[in-house]
Coordinates of C-alpha atoms and ligand atoms in Angstrom, one line a residue:
X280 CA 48.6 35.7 50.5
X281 CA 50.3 32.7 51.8
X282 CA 49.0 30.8 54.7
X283 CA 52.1 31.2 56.3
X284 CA 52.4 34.9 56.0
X285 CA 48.8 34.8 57.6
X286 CA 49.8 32.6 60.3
X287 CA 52.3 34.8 61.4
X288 CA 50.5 37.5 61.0
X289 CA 48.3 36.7 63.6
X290 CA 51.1 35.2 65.8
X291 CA 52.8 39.0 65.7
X292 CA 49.3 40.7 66.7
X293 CA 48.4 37.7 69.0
X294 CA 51.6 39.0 71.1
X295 CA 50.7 42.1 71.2
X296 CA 46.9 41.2 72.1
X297 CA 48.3 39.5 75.1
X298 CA 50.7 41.6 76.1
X299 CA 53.9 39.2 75.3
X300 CA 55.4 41.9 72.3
X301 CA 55.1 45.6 72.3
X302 CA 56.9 47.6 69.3
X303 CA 59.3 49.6 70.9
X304 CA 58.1 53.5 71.0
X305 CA 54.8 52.7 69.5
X306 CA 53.8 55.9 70.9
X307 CA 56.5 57.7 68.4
X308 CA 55.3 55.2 65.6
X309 CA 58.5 52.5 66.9
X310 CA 61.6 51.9 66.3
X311 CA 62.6 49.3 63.6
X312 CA 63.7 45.7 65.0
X313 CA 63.7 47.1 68.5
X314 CA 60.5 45.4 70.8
X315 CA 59.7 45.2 74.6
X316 CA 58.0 42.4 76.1
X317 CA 54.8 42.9 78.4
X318 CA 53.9 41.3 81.5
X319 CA 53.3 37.6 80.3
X320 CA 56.6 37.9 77.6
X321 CA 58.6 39.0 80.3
X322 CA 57.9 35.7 82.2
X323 CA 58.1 33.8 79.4
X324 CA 61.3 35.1 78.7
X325 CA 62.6 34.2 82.3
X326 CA 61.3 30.9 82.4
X327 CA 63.4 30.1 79.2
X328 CA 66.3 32.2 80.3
X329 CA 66.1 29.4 83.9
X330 CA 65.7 26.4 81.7
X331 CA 68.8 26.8 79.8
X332 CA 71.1 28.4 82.7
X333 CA 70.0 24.6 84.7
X334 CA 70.6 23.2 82.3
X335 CA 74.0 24.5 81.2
X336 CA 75.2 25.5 84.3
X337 CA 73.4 24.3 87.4
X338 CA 73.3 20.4 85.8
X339 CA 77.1 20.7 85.2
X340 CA 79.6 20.8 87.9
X341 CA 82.0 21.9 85.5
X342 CA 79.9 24.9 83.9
X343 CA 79.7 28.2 85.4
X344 CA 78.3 31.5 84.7
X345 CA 79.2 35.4 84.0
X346 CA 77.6 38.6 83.8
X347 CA 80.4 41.0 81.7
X348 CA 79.4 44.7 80.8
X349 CA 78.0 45.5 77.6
X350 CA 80.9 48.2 77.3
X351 CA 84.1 46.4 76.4
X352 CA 88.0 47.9 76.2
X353 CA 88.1 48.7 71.7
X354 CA 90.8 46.6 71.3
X355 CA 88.6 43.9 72.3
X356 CA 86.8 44.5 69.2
X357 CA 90.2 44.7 67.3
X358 CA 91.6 41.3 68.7
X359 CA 88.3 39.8 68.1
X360 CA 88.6 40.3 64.3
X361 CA 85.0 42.4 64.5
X362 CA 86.2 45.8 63.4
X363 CA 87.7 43.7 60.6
X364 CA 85.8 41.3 59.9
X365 CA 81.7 42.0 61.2
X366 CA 80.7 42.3 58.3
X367 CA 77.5 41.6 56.0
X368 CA 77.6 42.2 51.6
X369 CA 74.8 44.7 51.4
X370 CA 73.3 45.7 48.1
X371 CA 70.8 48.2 47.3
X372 CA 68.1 48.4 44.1
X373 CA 68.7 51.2 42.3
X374 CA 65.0 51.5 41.8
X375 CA 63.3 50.6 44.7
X376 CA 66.3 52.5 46.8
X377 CA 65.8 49.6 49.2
X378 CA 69.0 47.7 50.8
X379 CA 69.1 44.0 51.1
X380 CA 71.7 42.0 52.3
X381 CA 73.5 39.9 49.3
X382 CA 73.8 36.6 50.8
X383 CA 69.8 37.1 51.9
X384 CA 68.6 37.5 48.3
X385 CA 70.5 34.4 47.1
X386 CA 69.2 31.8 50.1
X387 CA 65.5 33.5 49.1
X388 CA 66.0 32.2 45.9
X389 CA 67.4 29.1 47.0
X390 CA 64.1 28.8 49.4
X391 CA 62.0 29.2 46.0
X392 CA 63.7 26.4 44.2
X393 CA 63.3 24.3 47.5
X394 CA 59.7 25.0 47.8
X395 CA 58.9 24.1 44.2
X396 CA 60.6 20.7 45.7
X397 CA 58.3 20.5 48.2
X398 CA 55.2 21.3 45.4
X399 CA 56.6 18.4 43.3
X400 CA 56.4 16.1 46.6
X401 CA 53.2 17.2 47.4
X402 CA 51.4 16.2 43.7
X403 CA 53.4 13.2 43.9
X404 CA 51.9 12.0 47.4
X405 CA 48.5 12.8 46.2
X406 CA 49.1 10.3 43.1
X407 CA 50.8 7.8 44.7
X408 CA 49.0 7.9 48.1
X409 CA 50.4 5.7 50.2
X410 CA 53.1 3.9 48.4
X411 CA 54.8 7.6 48.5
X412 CA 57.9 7.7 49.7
X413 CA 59.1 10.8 49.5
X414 CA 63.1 10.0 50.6
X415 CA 63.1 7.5 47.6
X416 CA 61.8 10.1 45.2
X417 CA 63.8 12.8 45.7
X418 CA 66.9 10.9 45.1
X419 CA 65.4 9.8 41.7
X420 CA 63.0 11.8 40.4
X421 CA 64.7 13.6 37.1
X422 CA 62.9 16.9 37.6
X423 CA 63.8 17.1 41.5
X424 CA 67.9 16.1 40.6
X425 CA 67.8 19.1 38.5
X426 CA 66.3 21.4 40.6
X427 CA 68.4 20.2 43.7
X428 CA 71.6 20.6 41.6
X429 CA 70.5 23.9 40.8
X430 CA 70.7 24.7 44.3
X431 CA 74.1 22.9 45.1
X432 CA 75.6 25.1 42.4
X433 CA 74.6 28.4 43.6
X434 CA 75.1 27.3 47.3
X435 CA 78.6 26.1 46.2
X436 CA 79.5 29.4 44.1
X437 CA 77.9 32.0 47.2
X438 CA 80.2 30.5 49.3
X439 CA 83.4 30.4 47.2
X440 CA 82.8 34.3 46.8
X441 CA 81.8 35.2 50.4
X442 CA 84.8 33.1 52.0
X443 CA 86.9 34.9 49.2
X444 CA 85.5 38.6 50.0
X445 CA 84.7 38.4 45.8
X446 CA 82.0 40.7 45.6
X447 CA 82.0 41.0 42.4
X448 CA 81.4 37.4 42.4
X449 CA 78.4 37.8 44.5
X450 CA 76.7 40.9 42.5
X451 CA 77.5 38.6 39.0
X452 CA 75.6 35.9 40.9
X453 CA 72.6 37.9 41.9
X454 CA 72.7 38.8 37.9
X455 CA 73.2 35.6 36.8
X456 CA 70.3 34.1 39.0
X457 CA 68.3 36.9 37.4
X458 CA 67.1 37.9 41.0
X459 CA 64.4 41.1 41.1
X460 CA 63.7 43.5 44.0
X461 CA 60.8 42.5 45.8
X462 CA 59.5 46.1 45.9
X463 CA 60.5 47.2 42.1
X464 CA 60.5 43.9 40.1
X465 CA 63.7 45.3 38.3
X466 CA 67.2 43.8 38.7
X467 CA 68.4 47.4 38.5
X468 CA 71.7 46.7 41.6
X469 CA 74.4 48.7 43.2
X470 CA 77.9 46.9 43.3
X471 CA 77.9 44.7 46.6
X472 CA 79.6 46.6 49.6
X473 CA 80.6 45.4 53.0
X474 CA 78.6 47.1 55.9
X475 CA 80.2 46.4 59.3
X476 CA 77.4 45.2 62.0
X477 CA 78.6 47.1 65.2
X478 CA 77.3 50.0 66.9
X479 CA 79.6 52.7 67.8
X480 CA 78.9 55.5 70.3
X481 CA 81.6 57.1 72.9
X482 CA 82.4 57.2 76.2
X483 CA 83.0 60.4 78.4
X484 CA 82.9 63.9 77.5
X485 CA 86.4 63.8 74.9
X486 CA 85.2 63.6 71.3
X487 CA 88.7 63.1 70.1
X488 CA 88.1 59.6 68.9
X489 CA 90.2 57.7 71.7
X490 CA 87.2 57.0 73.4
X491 CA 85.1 55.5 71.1
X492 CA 83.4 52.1 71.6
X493 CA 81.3 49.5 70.2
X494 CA 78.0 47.5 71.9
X495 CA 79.2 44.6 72.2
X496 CA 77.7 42.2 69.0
X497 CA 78.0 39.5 71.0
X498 CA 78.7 38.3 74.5
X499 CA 81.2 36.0 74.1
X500 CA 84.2 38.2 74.1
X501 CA 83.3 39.0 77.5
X502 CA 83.8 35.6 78.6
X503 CA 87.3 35.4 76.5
X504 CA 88.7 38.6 78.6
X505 CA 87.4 36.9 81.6
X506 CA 89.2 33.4 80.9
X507 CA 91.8 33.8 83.6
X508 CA 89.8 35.3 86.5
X509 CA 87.1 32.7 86.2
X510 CA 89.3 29.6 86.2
X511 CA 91.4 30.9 88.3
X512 CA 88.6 32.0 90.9
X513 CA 86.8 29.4 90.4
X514 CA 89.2 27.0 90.7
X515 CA 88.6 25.4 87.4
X516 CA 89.6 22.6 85.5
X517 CA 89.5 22.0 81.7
X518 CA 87.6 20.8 80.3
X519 CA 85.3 23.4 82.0
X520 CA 82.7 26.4 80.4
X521 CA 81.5 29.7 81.5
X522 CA 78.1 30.5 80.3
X523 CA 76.2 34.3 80.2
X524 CA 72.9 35.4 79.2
X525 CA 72.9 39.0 78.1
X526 CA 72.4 41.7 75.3
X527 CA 74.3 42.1 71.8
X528 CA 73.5 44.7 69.1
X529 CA 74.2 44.3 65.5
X530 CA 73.3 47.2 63.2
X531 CA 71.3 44.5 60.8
X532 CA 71.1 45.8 57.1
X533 CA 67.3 44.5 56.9
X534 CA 65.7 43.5 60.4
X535 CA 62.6 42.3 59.6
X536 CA 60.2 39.0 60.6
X537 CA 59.5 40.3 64.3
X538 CA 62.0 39.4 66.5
X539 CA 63.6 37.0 64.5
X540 CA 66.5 39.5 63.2
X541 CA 66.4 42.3 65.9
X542 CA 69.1 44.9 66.5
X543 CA 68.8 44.9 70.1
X544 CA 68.6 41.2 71.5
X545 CA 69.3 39.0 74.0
X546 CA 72.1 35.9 73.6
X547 CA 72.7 32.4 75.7
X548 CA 76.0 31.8 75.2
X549 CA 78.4 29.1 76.8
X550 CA 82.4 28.8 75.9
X551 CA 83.7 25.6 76.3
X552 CA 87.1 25.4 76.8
X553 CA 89.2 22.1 76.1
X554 CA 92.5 20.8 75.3
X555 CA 94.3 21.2 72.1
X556 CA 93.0 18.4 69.8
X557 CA 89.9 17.2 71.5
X558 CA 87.8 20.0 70.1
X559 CA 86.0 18.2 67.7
X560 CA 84.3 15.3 70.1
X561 CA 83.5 18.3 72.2
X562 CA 81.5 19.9 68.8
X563 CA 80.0 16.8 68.3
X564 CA 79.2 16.6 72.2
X565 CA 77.5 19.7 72.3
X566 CA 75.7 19.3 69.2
X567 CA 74.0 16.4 70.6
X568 CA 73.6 17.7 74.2
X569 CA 71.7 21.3 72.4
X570 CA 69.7 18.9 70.4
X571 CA 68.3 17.0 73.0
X572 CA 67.3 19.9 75.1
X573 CA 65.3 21.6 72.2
X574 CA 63.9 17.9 72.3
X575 CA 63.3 18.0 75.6
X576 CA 60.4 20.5 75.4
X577 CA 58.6 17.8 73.0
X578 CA 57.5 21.0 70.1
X579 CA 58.1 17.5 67.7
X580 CA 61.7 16.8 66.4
X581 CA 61.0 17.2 63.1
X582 CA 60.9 21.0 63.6
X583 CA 64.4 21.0 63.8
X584 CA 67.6 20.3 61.8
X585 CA 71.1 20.9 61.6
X586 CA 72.4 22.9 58.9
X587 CA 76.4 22.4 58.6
X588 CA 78.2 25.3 57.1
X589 CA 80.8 25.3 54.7
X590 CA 81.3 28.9 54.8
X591 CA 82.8 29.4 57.9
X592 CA 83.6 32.4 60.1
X593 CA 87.4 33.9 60.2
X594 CA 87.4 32.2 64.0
X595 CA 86.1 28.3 63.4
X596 CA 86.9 25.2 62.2
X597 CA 83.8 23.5 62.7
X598 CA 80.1 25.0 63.0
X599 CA 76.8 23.9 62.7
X600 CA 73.4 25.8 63.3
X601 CA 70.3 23.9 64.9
X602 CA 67.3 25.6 62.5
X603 CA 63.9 25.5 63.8
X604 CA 60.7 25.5 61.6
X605 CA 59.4 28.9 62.2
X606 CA 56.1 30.0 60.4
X607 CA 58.5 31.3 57.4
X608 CA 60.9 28.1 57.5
X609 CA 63.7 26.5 58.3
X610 CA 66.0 29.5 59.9
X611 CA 69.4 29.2 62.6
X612 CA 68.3 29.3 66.4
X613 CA 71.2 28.1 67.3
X614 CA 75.0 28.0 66.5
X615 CA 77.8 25.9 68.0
X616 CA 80.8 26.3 66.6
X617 CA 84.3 25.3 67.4
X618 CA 86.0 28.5 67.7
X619 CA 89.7 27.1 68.2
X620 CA 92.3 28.9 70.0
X621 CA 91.6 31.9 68.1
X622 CA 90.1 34.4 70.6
X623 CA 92.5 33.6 73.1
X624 CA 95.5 33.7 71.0
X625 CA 94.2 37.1 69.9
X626 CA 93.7 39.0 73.3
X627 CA 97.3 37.5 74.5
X628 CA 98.7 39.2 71.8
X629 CA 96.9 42.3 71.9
X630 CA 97.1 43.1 75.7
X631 CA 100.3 41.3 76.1
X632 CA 99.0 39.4 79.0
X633 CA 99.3 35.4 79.1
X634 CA 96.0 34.2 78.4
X635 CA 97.0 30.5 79.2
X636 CA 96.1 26.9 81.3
X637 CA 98.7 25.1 83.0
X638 CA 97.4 21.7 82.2
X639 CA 98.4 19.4 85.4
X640 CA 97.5 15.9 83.9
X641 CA 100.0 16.2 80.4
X642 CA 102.5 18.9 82.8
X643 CA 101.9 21.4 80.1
X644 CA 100.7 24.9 79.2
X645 CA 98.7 25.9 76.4
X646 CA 95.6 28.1 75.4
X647 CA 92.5 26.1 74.9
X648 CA 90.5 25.5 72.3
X649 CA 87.0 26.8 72.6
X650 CA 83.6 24.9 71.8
X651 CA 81.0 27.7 72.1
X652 CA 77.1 27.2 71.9
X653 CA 74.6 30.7 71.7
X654 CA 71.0 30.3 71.2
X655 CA 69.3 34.0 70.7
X656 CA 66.7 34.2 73.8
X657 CA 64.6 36.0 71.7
X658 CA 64.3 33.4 68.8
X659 CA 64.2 30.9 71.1
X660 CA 60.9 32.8 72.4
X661 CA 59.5 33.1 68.5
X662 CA 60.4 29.1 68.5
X663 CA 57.9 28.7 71.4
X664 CA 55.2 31.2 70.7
X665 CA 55.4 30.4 66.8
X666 CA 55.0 26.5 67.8
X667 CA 52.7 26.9 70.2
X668 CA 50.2 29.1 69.0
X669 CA 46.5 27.0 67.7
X670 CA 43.5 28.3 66.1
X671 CA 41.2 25.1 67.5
X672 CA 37.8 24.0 66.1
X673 CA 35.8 22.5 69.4
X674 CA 33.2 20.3 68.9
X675 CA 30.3 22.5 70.0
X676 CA 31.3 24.4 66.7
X677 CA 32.9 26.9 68.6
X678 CA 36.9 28.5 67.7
X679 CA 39.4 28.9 70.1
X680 CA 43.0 30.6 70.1
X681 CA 45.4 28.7 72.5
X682 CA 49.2 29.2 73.3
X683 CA 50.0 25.8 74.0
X684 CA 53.4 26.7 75.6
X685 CA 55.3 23.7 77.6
X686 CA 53.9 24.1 81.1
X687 CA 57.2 24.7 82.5
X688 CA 57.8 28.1 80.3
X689 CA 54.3 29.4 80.1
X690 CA 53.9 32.8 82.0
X691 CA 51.3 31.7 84.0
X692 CA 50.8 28.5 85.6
X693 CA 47.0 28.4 87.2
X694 CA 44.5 31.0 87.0
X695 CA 41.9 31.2 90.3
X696 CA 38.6 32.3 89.0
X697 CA 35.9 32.7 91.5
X698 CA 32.5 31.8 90.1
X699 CA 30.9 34.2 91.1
X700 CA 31.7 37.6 93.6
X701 CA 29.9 36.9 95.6
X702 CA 29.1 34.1 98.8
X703 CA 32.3 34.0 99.7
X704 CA 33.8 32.3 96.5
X705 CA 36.6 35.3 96.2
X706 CA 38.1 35.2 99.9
X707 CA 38.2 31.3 99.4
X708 CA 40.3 31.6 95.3
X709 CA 42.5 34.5 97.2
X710 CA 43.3 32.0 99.8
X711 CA 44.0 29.1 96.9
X712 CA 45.7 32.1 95.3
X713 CA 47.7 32.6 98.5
X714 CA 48.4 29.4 98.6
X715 CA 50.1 28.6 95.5
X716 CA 51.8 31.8 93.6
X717 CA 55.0 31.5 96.4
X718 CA 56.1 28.5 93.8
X719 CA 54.0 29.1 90.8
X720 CA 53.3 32.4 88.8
X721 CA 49.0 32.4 89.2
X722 CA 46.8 34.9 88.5
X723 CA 43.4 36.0 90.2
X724 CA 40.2 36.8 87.5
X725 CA 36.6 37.5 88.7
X726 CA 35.7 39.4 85.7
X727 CA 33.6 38.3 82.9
X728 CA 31.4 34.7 82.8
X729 CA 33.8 31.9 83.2
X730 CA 33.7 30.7 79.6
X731 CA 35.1 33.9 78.6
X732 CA 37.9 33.7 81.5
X733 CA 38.5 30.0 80.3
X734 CA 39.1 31.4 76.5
X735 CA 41.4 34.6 77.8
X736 CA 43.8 32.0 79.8
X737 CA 43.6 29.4 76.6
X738 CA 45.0 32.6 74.9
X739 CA 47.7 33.8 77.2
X740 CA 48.2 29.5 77.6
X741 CA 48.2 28.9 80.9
X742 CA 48.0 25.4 81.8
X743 CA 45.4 25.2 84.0
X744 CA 42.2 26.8 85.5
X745 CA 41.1 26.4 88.9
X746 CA 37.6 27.3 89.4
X747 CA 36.0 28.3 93.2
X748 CA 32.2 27.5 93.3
X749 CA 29.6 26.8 95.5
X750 CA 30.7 23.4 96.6
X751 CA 34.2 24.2 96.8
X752 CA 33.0 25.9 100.0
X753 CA 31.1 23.0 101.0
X754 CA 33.7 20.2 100.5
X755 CA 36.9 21.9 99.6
X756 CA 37.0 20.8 96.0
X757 CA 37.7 22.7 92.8
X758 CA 37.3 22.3 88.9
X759 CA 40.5 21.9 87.6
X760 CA 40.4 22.4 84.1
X761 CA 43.3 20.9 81.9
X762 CA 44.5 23.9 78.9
X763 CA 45.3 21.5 75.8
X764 CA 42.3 19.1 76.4
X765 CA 39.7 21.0 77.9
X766 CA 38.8 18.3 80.5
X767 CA 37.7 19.3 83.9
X768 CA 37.8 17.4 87.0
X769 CA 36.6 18.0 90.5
X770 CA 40.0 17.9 92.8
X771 CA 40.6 18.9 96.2
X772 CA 42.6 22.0 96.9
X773 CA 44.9 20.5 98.9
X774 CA 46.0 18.1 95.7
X775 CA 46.6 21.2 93.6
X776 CA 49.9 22.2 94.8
X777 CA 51.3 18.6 93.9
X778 CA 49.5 18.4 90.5
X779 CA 50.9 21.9 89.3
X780 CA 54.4 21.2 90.6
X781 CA 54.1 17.5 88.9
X782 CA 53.0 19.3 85.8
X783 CA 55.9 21.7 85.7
X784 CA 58.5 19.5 87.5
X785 CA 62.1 20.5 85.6
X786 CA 64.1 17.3 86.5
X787 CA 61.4 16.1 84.1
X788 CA 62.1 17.8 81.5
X789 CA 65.8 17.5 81.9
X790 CA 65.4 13.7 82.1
Ligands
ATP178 P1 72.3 35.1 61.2 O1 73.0 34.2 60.2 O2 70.8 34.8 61.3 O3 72.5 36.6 61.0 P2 74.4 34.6 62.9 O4 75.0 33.3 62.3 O5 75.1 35.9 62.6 O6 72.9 34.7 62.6 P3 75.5 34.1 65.5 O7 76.6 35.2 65.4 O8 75.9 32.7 65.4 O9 74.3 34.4 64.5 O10 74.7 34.4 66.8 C1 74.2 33.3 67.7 C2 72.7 33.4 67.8 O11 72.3 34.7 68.2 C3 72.0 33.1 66.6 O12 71.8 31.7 66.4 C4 70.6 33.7 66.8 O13 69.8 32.9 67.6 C5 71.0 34.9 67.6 N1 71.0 36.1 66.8 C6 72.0 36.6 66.0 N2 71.6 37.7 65.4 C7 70.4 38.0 65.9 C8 69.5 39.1 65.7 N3 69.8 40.1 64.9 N4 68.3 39.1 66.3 C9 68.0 38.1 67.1 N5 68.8 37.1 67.4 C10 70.0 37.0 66.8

């Protein structure tokens, strides 16, 4: 097996271990790409849910927020271009009877060809050792040309036939690639079909069809609708934004890599909306700004990328995905996309209402173009856990598991361990405790020898460990230990309000 595939492995039970991921209905055997978060993913979860809503909207005067309903009018949907246009090229082995998506099976095979790069680059380093350069090879070494054309032409013929709707061109692709079901090892394929992505139930007791509705696939439309109360309420000026954290469903054709691809999730989305023509320094201004915060919580910039598409979606003229190295690769975490005037323009035509800005600096009226960003909360929580999970070797030739999760998101801030139960060391770590979880998330442990509590915190990754003991009762000092280097040093309680908030100080981050 892979390393990789082992890595992750143990990050998926590691979350389950620590009570960050449940499977949804374990009991019933679960649900496929549904999950529930425990106690510490629930926190985790918040804490990045508050670092991006300061960041988009309480840092920017000119950014506010929105909570729309997950039910939506259907013509929404119809405006939108989703009942149209949501959909993914599914294809199934004939053999195997399992479905993939298309466009899936030819970027897998394009990831193949791209790691036998990486193999090539890898041998070469080891020969050359330290006059490698690897930038310098790839753009000359014969074998690596080929292989990367290889990949330019089947990138460059996917696209022609997905932006087309030529699905014939896509199954003669798959064909032409020779490409082989995992599962069966045949290339035995159904013609590719479209599959739309949205969920439909009903509303009310009529099952006449009138009242049927979607969940919504995404939350931006909610924001579109909401265009004219918002700036209107808020007394807005463009360029302004209206940002909303909330759920989206897509019926995925294959949901798999935990809660990478999930059918129930959770989206961060902010809509942008600017005058005609200035769109594309607003792209290239958000691109930048997005960038800069994944930056900002230091998991090393060379874990992420942009990834420019050329197949674009019926709605933009410009998009570009920020991909994260997760355990499996470079994958999207994050899309901004300049979406035009297109969602506007649609729901003024379908509901017949003006969806428009009076624009007091050029005297005119127009609808605005729209810049949107949307990060996926829950891939953004697979981006930290992924990142920050370690297996460490200690000196003392000891292991140890730690989440080394940025302070600022990690569940729990301090833990208060008591040394022993007994001579007053637990009324003095409640009163500590007392003392600090009004502005930081702590937890109280008297269980088990401290080295064991010391490992169990490593693994959930909180930042620090404050240790009651004998002296503490003496002089009022405690062992702080420090999570990523292990160091302890004797500090008085009073300091240890300061040094947590120092540690988790958000105008830090945002600096
Ligand atoms: P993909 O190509 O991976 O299907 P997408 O391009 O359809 O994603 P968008 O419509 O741009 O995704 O959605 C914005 C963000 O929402 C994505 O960058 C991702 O983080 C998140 N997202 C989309 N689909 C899912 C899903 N099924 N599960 C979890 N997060 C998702």
């Amino acid at each position: 097996m892979a390393n990789y595939e082992d890595i992750f492995k143990k990050v998926v039970s590691h979350a389950k271990e620590y009570g960050y991921v449940f499977q949804s209905s374990e009991i019933y055997d679960g649900l496929a790409a549904a999950y529930d978060y425990g106690p510490n993913g629930v926190e985790l979860k918040n804490n990045i849910k508050n670092y991006w809503w300061k960041s988009m909207v309480n840092m920017h005067e000119n950014i506010v927020g929105l909570d729309s309903s997950i039910f939506m009018h259907p013509t929404t949907w119809k405006a939108s271009g989703h009942i149209d246009a949501f959909n993914d090229p599914l294809v199934d082995n004939k053999d195997s009877k399992k479905r993939y998506r298309a466009d899936v099976l030819i970027e897998d095979h394009i990831a193949k060809i791209e790691a036998k790069i990486d193999k090539d680059c890898v041998k070469a380093a080891k020969r050359f050792g330290d006059a490698f350069n690897r930038e310098e090879f790839v753009t000359t070494n014969g074998r690596i040309l080929d292989r990367q054309k290889q990949i330019d032409a089947i990138n460059e013929k996917m696209n022609t036939s997905l932006s087309s709707g030529d699905l014939e061109g896509v199954k003669a692709l798959i064909e032409e690639l020779d490409i082989k079901c995992p599962v069966s090892g045949t290339n035995n394929w159904t013609d590719v079909r479209q599959f739309n992505l949205m969920f439909k139930t009903q509303m009310g007791a009529t099952a006449d069809g009138a009242s049927d509705l979607y969940l919504r696939p995404e939350t931006a439309q909610g924001i579109f609708v909401n265009f004219l109360n918002v700036q209107k309420t808020a007394r807005m000026k463009i360029p302004f934004g209206i940002a909303q954290i909330g759920k989206a469903f897509r019926n995925e054709i294959v949901a798999r890599q935990f809660i990478f691809r999930m059918r129930e999730f959770e989206q961060m989305e902010m809509q942008f909306f600017v005058r005609p023509g200035e769109e594309m320094k607003w792209y290239d201004y958000w691109k930048e700004f997005r960038m800069k915060w994944h930056n900002s919580l230091a998991m090393g910039e060379e874990n992420y990328r942009f990834h420019d598409h050329e197949n674009l979606a019926h709605y933009a003229n410009a998009a570009a995905d920020i991909e994260f190295k997760f355990p499996f690769g470079f994958k999207e975490l994050e899309g901004i996309h300049s979406r035009t005037d297109f969602d506007l323009k649609a729901h003024q035509e379908h509901s017949g209402k003006k969806l428009q800005y009076f624009d007091p600096e050029i005297g005119e009226s127009y609808v605005p173009y729209v810049v949107e960003t949307s990060i996926g909360l829950d891939r953004m929580f697979l981006t930290v856990l992924s990142h920050s999970f370690r297996e460490e070797q200690l000196e003392n030739g000891e292991s140890r598991v730690v989440l080394k999760i940025p302070a600022l998101l990690a569940p729990l801030k301090a833990a208060i361990l008591p040394l022993t139960k007994k001579d007053g060391m637990p009324e003095k770590a409640r009163e500590i405790m007392k003392s600090l979880q009004v502005d930081f998330n702590c937890q109280y442990e008297e269980k088990d020898s401290i080295g064991k509590r010391y490992r169990r915190q490593d693994a959930i990754g909180t930042p620090y460990c404050i240790t009651v003991d004998h002296q503490t009762l003496e002089n009022n000092t405690v062992t702080l230990r420090d999570r990523d280097t292990m160091i302890q040093e004797r500090v008085s309680v009073e300091k240890l309000h300061s040094i947590i908030a120092e540690k988790v100080n958000i105008a830090k981050y945002l600096a």
